[in-house]
mmCIF file with all atom_site columns, C-alpha atoms in Angstrom:
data_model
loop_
_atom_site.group_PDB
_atom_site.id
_atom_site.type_symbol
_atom_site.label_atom_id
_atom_site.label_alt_id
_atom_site.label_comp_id
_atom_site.label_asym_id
_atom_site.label_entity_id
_atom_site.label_seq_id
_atom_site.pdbx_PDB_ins_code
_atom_site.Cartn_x
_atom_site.Cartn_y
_atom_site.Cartn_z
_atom_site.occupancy
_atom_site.B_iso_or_equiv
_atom_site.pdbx_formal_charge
_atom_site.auth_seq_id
_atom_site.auth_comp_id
_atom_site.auth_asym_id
_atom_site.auth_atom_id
_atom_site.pdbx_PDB_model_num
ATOM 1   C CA . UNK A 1 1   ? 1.503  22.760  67.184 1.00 47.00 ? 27  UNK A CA 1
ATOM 2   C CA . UNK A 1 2   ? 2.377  19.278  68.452 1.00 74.00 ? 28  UNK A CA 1
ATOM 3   C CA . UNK A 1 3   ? 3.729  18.563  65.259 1.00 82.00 ? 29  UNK A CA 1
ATOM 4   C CA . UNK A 1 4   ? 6.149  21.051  65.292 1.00 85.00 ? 30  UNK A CA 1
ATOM 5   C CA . UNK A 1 5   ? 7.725  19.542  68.554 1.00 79.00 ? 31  UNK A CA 1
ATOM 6   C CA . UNK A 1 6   ? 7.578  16.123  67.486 1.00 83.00 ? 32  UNK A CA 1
ATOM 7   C CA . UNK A 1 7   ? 9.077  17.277  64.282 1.00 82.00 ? 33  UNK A CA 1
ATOM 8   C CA . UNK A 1 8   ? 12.644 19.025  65.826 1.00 83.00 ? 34  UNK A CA 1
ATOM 9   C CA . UNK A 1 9   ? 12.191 16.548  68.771 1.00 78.00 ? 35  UNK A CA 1
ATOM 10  C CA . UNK A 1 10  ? 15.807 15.374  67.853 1.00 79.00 ? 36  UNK A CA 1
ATOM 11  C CA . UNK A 1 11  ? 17.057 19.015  68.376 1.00 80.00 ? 37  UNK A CA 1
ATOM 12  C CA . UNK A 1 12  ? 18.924 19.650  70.881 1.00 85.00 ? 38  UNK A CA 1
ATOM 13  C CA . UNK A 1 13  ? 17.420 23.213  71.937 1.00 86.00 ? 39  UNK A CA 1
ATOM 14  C CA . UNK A 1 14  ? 16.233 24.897  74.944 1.00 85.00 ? 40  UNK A CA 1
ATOM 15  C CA . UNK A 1 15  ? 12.722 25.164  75.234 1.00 85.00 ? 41  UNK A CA 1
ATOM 16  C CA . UNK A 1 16  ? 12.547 29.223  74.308 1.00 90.00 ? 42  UNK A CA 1
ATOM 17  C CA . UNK A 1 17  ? 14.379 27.775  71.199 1.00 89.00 ? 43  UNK A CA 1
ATOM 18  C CA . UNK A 1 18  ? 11.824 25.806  70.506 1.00 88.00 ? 44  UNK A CA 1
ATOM 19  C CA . UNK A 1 19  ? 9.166  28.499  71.433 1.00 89.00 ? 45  UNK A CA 1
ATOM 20  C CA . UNK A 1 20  ? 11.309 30.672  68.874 1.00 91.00 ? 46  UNK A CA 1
ATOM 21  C CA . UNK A 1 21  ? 10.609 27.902  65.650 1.00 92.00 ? 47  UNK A CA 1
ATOM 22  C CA . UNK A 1 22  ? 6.811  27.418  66.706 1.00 91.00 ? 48  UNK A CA 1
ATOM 23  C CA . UNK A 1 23  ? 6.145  30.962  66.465 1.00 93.00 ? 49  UNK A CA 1
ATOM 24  C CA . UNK A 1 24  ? 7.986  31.207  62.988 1.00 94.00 ? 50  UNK A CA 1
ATOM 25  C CA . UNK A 1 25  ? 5.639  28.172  61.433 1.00 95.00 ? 51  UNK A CA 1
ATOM 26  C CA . UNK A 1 26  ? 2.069  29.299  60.244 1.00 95.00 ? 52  UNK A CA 1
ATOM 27  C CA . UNK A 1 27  ? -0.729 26.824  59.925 1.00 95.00 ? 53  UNK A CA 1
ATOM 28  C CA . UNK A 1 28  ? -2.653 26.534  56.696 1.00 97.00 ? 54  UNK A CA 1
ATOM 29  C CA . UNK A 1 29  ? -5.140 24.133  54.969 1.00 97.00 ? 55  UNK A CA 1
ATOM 30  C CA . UNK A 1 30  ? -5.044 23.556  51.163 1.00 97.00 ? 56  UNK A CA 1
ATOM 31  C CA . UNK A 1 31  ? -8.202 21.934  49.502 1.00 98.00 ? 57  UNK A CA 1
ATOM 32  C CA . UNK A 1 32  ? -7.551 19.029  47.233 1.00 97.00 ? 58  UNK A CA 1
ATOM 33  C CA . UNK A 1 33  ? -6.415 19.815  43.459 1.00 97.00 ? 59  UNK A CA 1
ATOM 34  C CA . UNK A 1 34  ? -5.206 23.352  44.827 1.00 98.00 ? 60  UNK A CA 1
ATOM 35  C CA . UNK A 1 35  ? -0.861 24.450  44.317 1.00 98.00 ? 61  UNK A CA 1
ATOM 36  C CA . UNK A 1 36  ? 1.233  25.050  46.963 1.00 97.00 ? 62  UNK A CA 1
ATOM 37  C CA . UNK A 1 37  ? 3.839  26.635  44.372 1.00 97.00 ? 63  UNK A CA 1
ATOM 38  C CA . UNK A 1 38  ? 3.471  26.901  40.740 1.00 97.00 ? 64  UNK A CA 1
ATOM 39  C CA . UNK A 1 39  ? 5.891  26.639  37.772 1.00 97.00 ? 65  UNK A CA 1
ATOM 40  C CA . UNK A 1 40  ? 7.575  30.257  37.462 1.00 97.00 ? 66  UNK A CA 1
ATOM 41  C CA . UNK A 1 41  ? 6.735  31.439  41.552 1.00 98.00 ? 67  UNK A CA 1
ATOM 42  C CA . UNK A 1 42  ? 9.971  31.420  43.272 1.00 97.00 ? 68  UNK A CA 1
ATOM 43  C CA . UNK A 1 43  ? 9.588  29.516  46.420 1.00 97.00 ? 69  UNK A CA 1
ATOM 44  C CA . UNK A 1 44  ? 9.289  31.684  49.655 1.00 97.00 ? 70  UNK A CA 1
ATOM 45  C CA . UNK A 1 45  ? 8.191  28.992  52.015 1.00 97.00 ? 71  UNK A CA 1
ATOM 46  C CA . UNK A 1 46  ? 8.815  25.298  53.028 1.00 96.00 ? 72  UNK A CA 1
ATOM 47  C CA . UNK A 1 47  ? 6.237  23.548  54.380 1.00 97.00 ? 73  UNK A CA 1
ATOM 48  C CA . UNK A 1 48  ? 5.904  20.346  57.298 1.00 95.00 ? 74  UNK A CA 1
ATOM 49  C CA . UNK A 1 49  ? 3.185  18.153  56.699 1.00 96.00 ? 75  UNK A CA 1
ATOM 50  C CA . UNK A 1 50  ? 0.443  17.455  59.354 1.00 95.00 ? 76  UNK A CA 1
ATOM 51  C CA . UNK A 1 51  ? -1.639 15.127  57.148 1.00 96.00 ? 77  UNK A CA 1
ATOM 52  C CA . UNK A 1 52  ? -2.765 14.989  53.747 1.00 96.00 ? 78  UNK A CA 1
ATOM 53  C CA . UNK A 1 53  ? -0.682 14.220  50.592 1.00 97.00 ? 79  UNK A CA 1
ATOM 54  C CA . UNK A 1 54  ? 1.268  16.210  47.915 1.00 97.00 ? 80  UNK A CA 1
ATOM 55  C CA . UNK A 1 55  ? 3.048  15.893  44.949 1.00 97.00 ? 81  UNK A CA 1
ATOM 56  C CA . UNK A 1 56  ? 5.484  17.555  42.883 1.00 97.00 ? 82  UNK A CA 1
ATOM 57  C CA . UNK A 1 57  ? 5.440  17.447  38.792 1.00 97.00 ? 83  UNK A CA 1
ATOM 58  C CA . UNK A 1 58  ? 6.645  19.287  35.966 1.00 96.00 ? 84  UNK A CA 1
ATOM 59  C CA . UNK A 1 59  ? 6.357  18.997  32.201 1.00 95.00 ? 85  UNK A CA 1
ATOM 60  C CA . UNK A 1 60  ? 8.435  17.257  29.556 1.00 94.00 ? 86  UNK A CA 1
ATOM 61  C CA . UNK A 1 61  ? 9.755  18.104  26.342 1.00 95.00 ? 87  UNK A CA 1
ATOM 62  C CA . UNK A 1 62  ? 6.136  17.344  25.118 1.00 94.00 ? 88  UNK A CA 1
ATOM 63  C CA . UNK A 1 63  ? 4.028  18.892  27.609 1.00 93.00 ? 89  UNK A CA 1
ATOM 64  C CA . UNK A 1 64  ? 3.519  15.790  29.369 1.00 93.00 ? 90  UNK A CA 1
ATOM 65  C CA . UNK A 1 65  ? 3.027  16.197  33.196 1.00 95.00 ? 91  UNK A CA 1
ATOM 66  C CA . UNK A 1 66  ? 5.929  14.027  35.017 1.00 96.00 ? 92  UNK A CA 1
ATOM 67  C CA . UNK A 1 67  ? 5.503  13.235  38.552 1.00 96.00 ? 93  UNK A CA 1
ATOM 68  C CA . UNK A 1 68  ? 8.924  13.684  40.157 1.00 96.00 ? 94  UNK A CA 1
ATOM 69  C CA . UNK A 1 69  ? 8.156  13.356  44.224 1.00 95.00 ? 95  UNK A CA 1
ATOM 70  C CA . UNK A 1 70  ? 5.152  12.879  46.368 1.00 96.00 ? 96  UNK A CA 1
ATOM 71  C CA . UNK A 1 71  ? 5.412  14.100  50.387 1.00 96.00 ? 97  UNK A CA 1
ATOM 72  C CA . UNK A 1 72  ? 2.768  12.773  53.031 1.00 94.00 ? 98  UNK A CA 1
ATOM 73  C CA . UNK A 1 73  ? 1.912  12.753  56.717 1.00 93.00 ? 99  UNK A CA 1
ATOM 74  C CA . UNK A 1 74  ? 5.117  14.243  58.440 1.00 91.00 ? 100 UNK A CA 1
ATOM 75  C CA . UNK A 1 75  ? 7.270  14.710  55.539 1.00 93.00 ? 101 UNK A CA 1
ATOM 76  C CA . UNK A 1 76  ? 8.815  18.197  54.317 1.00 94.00 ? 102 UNK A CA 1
ATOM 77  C CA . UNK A 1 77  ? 7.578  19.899  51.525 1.00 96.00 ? 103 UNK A CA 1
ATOM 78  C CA . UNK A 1 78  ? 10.098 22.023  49.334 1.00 96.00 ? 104 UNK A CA 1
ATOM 79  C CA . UNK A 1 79  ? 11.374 22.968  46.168 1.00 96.00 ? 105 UNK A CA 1
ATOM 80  C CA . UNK A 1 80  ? 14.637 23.263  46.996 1.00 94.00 ? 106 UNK A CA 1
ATOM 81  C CA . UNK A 1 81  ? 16.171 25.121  44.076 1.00 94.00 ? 107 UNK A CA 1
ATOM 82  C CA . UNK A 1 82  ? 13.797 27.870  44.175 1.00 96.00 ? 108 UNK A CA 1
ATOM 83  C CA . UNK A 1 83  ? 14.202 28.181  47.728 1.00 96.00 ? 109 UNK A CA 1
ATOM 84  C CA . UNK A 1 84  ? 17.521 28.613  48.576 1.00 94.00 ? 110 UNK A CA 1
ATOM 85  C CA . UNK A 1 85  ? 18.938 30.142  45.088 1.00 96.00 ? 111 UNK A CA 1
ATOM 86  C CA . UNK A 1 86  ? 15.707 32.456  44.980 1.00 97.00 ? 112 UNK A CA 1
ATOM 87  C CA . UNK A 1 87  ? 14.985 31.290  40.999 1.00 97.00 ? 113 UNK A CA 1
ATOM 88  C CA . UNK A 1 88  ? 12.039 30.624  39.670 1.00 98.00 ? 114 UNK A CA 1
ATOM 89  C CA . UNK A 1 89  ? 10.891 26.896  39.729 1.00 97.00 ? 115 UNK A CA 1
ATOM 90  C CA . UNK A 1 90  ? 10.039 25.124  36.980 1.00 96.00 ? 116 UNK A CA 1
ATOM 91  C CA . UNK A 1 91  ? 7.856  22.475  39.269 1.00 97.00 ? 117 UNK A CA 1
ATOM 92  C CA . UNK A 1 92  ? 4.364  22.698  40.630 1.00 98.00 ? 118 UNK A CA 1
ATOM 93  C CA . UNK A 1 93  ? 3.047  21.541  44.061 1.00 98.00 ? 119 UNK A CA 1
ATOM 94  C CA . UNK A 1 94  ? -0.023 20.411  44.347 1.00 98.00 ? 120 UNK A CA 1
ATOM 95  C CA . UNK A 1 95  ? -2.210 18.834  46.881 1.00 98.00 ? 121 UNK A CA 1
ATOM 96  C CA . UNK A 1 96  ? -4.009 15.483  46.377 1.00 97.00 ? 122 UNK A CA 1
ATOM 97  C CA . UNK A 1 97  ? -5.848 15.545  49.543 1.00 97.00 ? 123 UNK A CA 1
ATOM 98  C CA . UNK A 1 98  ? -6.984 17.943  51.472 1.00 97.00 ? 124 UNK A CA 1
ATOM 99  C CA . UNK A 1 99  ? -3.889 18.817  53.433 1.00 97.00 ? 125 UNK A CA 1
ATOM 100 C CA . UNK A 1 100 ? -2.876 20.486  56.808 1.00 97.00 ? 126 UNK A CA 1
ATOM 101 C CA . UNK A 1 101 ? 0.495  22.495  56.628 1.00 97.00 ? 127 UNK A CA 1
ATOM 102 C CA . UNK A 1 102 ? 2.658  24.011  58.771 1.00 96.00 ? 128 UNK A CA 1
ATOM 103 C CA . UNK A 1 103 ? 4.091  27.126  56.775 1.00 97.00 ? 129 UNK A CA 1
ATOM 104 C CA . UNK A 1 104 ? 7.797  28.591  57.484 1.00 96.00 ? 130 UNK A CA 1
ATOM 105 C CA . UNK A 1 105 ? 8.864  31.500  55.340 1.00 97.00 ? 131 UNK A CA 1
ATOM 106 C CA . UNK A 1 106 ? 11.873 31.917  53.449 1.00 97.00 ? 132 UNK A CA 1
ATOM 107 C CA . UNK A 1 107 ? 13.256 35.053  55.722 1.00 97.00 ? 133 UNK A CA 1
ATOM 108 C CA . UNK A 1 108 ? 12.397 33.085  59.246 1.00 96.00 ? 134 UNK A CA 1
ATOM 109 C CA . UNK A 1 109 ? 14.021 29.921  57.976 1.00 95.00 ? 135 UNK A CA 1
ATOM 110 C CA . UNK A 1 110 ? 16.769 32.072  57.580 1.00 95.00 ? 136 UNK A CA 1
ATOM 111 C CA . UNK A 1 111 ? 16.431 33.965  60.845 1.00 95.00 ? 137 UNK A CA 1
ATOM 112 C CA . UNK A 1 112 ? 16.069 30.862  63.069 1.00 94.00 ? 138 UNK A CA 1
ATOM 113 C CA . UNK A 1 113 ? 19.361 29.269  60.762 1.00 93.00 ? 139 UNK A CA 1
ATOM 114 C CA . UNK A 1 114 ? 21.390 32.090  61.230 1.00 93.00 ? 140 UNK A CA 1
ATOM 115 C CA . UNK A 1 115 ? 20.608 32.224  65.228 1.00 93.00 ? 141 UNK A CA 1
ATOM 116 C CA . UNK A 1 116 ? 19.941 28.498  66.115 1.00 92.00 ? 142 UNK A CA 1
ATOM 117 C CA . UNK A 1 117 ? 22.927 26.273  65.642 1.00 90.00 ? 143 UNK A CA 1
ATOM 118 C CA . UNK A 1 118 ? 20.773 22.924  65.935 1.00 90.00 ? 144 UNK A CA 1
ATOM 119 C CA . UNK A 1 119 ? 18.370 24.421  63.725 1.00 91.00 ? 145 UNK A CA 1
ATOM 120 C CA . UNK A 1 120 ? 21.290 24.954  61.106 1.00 90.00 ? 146 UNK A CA 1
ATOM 121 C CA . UNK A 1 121 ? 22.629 21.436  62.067 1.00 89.00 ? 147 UNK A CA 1
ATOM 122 C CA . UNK A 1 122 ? 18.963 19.667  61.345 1.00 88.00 ? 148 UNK A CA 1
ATOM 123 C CA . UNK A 1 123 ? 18.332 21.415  58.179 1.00 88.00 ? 149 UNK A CA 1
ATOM 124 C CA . UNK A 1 124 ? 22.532 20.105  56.540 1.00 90.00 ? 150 UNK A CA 1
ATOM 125 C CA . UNK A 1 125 ? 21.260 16.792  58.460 1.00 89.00 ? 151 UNK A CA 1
ATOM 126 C CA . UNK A 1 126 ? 17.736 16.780  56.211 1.00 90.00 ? 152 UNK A CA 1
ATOM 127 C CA . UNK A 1 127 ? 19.736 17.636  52.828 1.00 91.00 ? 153 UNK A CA 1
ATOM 128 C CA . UNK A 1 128 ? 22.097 14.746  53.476 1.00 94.00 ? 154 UNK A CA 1
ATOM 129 C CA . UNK A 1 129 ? 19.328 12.230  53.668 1.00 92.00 ? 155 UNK A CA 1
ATOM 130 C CA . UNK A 1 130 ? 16.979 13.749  51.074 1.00 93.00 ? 156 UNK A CA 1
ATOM 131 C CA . UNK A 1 131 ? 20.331 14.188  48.465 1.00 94.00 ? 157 UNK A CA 1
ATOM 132 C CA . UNK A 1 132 ? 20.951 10.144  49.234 1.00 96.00 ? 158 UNK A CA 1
ATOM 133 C CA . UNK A 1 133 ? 17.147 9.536   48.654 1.00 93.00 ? 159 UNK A CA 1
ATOM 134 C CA . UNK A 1 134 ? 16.941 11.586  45.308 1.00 93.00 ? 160 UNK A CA 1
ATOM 135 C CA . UNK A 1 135 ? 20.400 9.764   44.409 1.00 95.00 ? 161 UNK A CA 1
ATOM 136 C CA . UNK A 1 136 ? 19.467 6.119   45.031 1.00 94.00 ? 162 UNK A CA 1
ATOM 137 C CA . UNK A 1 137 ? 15.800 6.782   43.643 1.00 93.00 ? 163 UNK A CA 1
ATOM 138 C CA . UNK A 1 138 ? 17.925 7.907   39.921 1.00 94.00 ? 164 UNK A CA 1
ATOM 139 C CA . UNK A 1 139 ? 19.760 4.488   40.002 1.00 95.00 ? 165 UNK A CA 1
ATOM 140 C CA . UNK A 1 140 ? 16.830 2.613   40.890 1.00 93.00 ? 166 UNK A CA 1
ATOM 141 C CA . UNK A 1 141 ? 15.206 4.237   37.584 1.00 93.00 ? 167 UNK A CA 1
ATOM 142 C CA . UNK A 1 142 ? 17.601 2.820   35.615 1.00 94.00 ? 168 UNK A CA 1
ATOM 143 C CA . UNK A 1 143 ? 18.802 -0.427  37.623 1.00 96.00 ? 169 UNK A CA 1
ATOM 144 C CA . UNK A 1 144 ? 15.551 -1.898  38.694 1.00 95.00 ? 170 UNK A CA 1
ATOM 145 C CA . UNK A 1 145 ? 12.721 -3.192  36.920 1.00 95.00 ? 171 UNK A CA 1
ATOM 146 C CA . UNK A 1 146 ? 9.507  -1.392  37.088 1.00 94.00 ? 172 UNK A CA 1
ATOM 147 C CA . UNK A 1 147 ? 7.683  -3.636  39.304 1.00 95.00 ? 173 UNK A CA 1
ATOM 148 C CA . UNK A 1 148 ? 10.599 -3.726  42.228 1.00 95.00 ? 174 UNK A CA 1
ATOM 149 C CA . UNK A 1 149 ? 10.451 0.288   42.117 1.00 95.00 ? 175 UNK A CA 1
ATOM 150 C CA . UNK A 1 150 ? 6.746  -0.217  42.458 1.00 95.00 ? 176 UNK A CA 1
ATOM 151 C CA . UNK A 1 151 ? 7.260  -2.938  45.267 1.00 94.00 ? 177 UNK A CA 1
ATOM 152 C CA . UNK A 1 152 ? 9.342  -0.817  47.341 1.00 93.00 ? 178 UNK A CA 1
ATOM 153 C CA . UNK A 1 153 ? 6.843  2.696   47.110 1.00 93.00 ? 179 UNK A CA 1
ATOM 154 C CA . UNK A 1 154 ? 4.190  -0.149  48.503 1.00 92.00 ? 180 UNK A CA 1
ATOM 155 C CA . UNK A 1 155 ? 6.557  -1.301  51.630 1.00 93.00 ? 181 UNK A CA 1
ATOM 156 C CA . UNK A 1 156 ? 7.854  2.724   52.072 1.00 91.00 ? 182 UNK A CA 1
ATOM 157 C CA . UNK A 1 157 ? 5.017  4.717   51.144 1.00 91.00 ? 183 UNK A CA 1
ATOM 158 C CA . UNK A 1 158 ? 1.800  2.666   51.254 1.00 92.00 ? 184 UNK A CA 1
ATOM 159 C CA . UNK A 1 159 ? 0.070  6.319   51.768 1.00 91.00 ? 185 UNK A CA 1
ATOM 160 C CA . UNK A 1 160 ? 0.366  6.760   48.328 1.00 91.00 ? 186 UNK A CA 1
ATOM 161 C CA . UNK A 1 161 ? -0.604 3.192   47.135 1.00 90.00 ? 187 UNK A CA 1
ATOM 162 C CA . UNK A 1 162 ? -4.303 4.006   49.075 1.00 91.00 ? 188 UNK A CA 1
ATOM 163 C CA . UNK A 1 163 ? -4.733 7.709   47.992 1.00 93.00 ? 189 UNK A CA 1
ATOM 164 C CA . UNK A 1 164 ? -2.668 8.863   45.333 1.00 94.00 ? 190 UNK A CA 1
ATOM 165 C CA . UNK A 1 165 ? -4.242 8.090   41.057 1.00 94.00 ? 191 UNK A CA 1
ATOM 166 C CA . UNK A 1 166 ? -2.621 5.393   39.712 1.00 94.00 ? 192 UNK A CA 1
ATOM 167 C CA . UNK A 1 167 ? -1.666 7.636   36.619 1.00 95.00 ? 193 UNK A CA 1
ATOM 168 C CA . UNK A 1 168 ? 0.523  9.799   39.324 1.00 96.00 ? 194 UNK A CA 1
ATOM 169 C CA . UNK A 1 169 ? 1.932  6.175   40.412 1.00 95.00 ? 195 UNK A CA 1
ATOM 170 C CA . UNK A 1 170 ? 2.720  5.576   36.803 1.00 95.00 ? 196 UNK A CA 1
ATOM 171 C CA . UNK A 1 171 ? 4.099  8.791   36.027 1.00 95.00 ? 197 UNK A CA 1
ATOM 172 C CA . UNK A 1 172 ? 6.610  8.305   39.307 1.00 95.00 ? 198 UNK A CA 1
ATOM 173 C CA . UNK A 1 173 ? 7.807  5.056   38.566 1.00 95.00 ? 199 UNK A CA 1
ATOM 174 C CA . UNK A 1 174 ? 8.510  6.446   34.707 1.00 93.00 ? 200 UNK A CA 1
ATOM 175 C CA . UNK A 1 175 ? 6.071  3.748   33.188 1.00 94.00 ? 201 UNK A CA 1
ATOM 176 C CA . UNK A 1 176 ? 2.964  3.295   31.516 1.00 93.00 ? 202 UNK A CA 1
ATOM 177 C CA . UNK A 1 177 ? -0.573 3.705   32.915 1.00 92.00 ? 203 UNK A CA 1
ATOM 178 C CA . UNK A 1 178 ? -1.346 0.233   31.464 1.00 93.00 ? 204 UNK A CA 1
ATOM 179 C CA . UNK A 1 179 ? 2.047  -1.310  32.543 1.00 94.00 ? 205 UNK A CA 1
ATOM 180 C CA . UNK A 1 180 ? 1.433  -0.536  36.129 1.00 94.00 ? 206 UNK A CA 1
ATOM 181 C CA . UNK A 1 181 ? -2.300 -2.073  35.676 1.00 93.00 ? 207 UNK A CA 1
ATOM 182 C CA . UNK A 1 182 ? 0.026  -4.800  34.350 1.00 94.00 ? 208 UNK A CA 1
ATOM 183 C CA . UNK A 1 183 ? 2.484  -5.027  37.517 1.00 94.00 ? 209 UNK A CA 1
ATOM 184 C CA . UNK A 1 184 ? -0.385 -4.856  39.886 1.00 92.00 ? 210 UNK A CA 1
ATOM 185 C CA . UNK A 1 185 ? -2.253 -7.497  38.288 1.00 91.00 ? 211 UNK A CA 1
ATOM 186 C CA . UNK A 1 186 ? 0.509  -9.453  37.876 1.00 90.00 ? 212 UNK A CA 1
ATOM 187 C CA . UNK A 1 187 ? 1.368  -9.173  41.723 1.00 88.00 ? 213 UNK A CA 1
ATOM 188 C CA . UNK A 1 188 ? -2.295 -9.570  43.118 1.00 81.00 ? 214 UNK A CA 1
ATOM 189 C CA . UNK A 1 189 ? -2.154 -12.897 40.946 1.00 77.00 ? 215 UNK A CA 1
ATOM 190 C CA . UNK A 1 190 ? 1.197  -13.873 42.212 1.00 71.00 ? 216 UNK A CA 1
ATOM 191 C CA . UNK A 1 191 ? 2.806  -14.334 38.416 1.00 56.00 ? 217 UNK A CA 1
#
């Protein structure tokens, strides 16, 4: 359970605290290809990474899968619509790797919210950053050219660059299979 330490290490708890969020996270392992959460499951957990690699999609207009979010070593894993209004999602979560969780359900995040200010305090702390990410990721879609968007998941997440199919890549960066083939030819080539 070191990860769990290292992961509210910023918390400023006592150590039965602590004690009190290790005991609500569950280990799990989920083999490559299989769903965390699935479209139409309302989302009754959240999830830390310990290693492996994730990613969240749903379906256009078409039927065409869209890959809105990937999560790696250390990150959190959530849908957060389905978890905190209690709806139905319309994402799926799937695993890419074989991954190592740590599982916290709906009813002790809300427990250990209700009872741990710091807890409470970490979790507003973690919306702020991801709501900035998610918000700076949609003008980047439409600001920035495809192969700066793809430049920057290199330099941030070069987890996903090594382990993650190039048609997810695609999908993420809201361009063509053969366009990214394009972009990383074109940057291996230094045109």
């Amino acid at each position: 359970m070191d990860l769990i330490g290292t992961f509210y290490s910023d918390l400023a708890i006592t150590p039965d605290e602590l004690n009190s969020i290790k005991e609500k996270h569950q280990a799990i392992t989920i083999k490559k290809g299989e769903f965390i959460l699935s479209k139409g499951q309302v989302a009754n957990a959240y999830y830390l990474i310990e290693y492996g690699l994730t990613r969240s999609f749903l379906h256009d207009y078409e039927g065409n899968e869209v890959t809105i979010g990937f999560c790696s070593d250390n990150d959190v894993v959530i849908e957060v619509a389905s978890f905190f209004q209690r709806t139905p999602t319309v994402e799926n979560i799937q695993a890419l790797t074989d991954t190592k969780l740590w599982k916290i359900r709906f009813e002790d995040h809300q427990e250990l919210f209700h009872r741990i200010p710091e807890f409470r305090e970490w979790g507003r702390s973690w919306m702020a950053t991801e709501l900035v990410h998610s918000k700076n990721r949609a003008i980047a879609m439409i600001t920035e050219p495809a192969t700066s968007r793809y430049l920057r998941l290199i330099k941030e997440k070069p987890i996903l660059i090594q382990q993650a199919p190039l048609k997810h890549i695609a999908s993420y960066l809201g361009i063509t299979d053969t366009s990214l083939s394009r972009i990383r030819k074109e940057i291996v080539h230094g045109n």
